[in-house]
Amino acid sequence: YGSWKAGYINFKQMSKEGTVISSKEIHRDKDKLKGTFRRGKLNGKGIKIFPDQTTWTGVFRNNLLLKGLIHHSDGTTEIGAFKKGKLNGKGTMICLDGTIKKGHFIDNVLHGKGCIKYADGEREKGEFIDNQLHGIGYR
């Protein structure tokens, strides 16, 4: 009885959040959410697809990606830890032009130890501040 009641309450809450497709999928506003829901929001493993086809895949808390992958509609891909939809902590960013940034990010900006490999094969490695090599490092 307890699990049925909890499921019913969760389904009711999901209905308030948007159009319920199933117990594992909601269309809210123009976003599509799939995965594990708690109180009508993605909590646990899931996928969030935005109208521009940007896709968040990974582990969520209250509809926000905590850890996983963001594939932007422009072709940029980000992998790692996220805070409010931006890379924060250890991660990797693969840009459309072939540039790969790895290291510590703050709000999608390489900040701290990291490495940038450009499409032409050149590299920068060391300490970064605002995506710029700073102090001791090498190219």
XYZ file of C-alpha atoms in Angstrom:
139
model
C 0.000 0.000 0.000
C 2.794 2.428 0.899
C 4.638 2.149 -2.427
C 1.391 2.463 -4.434
C 0.478 5.657 -2.554
C 3.958 7.132 -3.049
C 3.765 6.320 -6.777
C 0.334 7.967 -7.064
C 1.527 11.122 -5.296
C 4.610 11.246 -7.576
C 2.380 10.831 -10.663
C 0.112 13.658 -9.432
C 3.129 15.927 -8.922
C 4.469 15.017 -12.383
C 1.099 16.022 -13.849
C 1.542 19.480 -12.332
C 5.037 19.726 -13.858
C 3.949 19.049 -17.440
C 2.419 16.522 -19.798
C 3.034 13.031 -18.446
C 3.916 10.608 -21.231
C 4.693 7.736 -18.858
C 6.057 7.252 -15.346
C 9.508 7.756 -16.870
C 8.885 10.633 -19.311
C 7.490 14.173 -18.999
C 7.164 16.923 -21.587
C 7.421 20.169 -19.614
C 7.133 23.445 -21.436
C 9.092 22.510 -24.566
C 11.664 20.298 -22.809
C 11.524 16.493 -22.848
C 12.630 14.733 -19.657
C 13.221 10.981 -19.369
C 14.482 8.976 -16.419
C 13.873 8.579 -12.728
C 11.502 11.121 -11.178
C 10.937 12.172 -7.596
C 8.270 14.748 -6.831
C 7.839 15.413 -10.543
C 11.490 16.262 -11.204
C 14.402 14.286 -12.627
C 16.326 12.800 -9.719
C 18.826 10.081 -10.575
C 19.788 8.897 -14.056
C 18.064 10.642 -16.911
C 18.027 12.678 -20.109
C 16.812 16.228 -20.687
C 16.301 17.392 -24.270
C 15.791 21.107 -24.955
C 13.869 22.570 -27.936
C 17.151 23.414 -29.746
C 18.124 19.693 -29.357
C 20.790 20.395 -26.714
C 20.869 17.198 -24.649
C 21.856 16.652 -21.026
C 22.570 13.015 -20.106
C 23.651 11.736 -16.703
C 22.754 12.075 -13.035
C 20.221 14.746 -12.063
C 18.947 16.438 -8.932
C 15.761 18.499 -9.244
C 15.996 18.645 -13.068
C 19.613 19.933 -12.956
C 22.514 17.858 -14.294
C 25.114 17.055 -11.629
C 27.418 14.698 -13.513
C 27.400 13.508 -17.083
C 27.458 14.902 -20.597
C 26.015 17.935 -22.355
C 25.853 17.843 -26.140
C 25.006 21.305 -27.502
C 23.127 21.850 -30.748
C 26.214 23.676 -32.134
C 28.281 20.465 -31.777
C 30.181 21.353 -28.580
C 30.306 18.538 -26.011
C 31.044 18.878 -22.292
C 31.767 15.950 -19.983
C 32.178 16.130 -16.210
C 30.637 17.717 -13.143
C 28.053 20.468 -13.580
C 26.506 23.252 -11.560
C 23.488 25.086 -12.994
C 24.201 23.696 -16.469
C 27.877 24.690 -16.578
C 31.078 22.656 -16.163
C 32.362 23.076 -12.619
C 35.195 20.875 -11.378
C 37.091 18.272 -13.371
C 35.906 17.997 -16.936
C 36.466 17.947 -20.678
C 35.144 20.296 -23.352
C 35.279 19.305 -27.016
C 34.659 22.287 -29.286
C 33.260 22.225 -32.798
C 36.599 23.374 -34.263
C 38.330 20.281 -32.775
C 39.866 22.041 -29.765
C 39.853 19.855 -26.628
C 40.094 21.426 -23.175
C 40.713 19.193 -20.140
C 41.176 20.136 -16.531
C 39.435 22.113 -13.826
C 36.566 24.362 -14.903
C 34.633 27.158 -13.242
C 31.404 28.044 -15.071
C 32.604 26.517 -18.385
C 35.967 28.334 -18.218
C 39.266 26.445 -17.799
C 40.602 27.671 -14.473
C 43.386 25.807 -12.645
C 45.447 22.846 -13.862
C 44.595 21.855 -17.381
C 45.496 21.235 -20.972
C 44.257 22.605 -24.285
C 44.886 20.656 -27.476
C 44.123 22.635 -30.609
C 42.908 21.123 -33.880
C 46.291 21.843 -35.505
C 48.012 19.650 -32.868
C 49.483 22.449 -30.729
C 49.104 22.075 -26.955
C 49.138 24.262 -23.888
C 49.525 22.655 -20.478
C 49.820 24.165 -17.026
C 47.862 26.582 -14.838
C 45.021 28.449 -16.514
C 43.082 31.533 -15.515
C 40.018 32.303 -17.644
C 41.117 29.888 -20.420
C 44.555 31.572 -20.645
C 47.826 29.840 -19.742
C 49.221 31.606 -16.673
C 52.544 31.300 -14.875
C 54.607 28.153 -15.387
C 53.415 26.036 -18.261
C 54.382 25.054 -21.743
C 53.109 25.096 -25.278
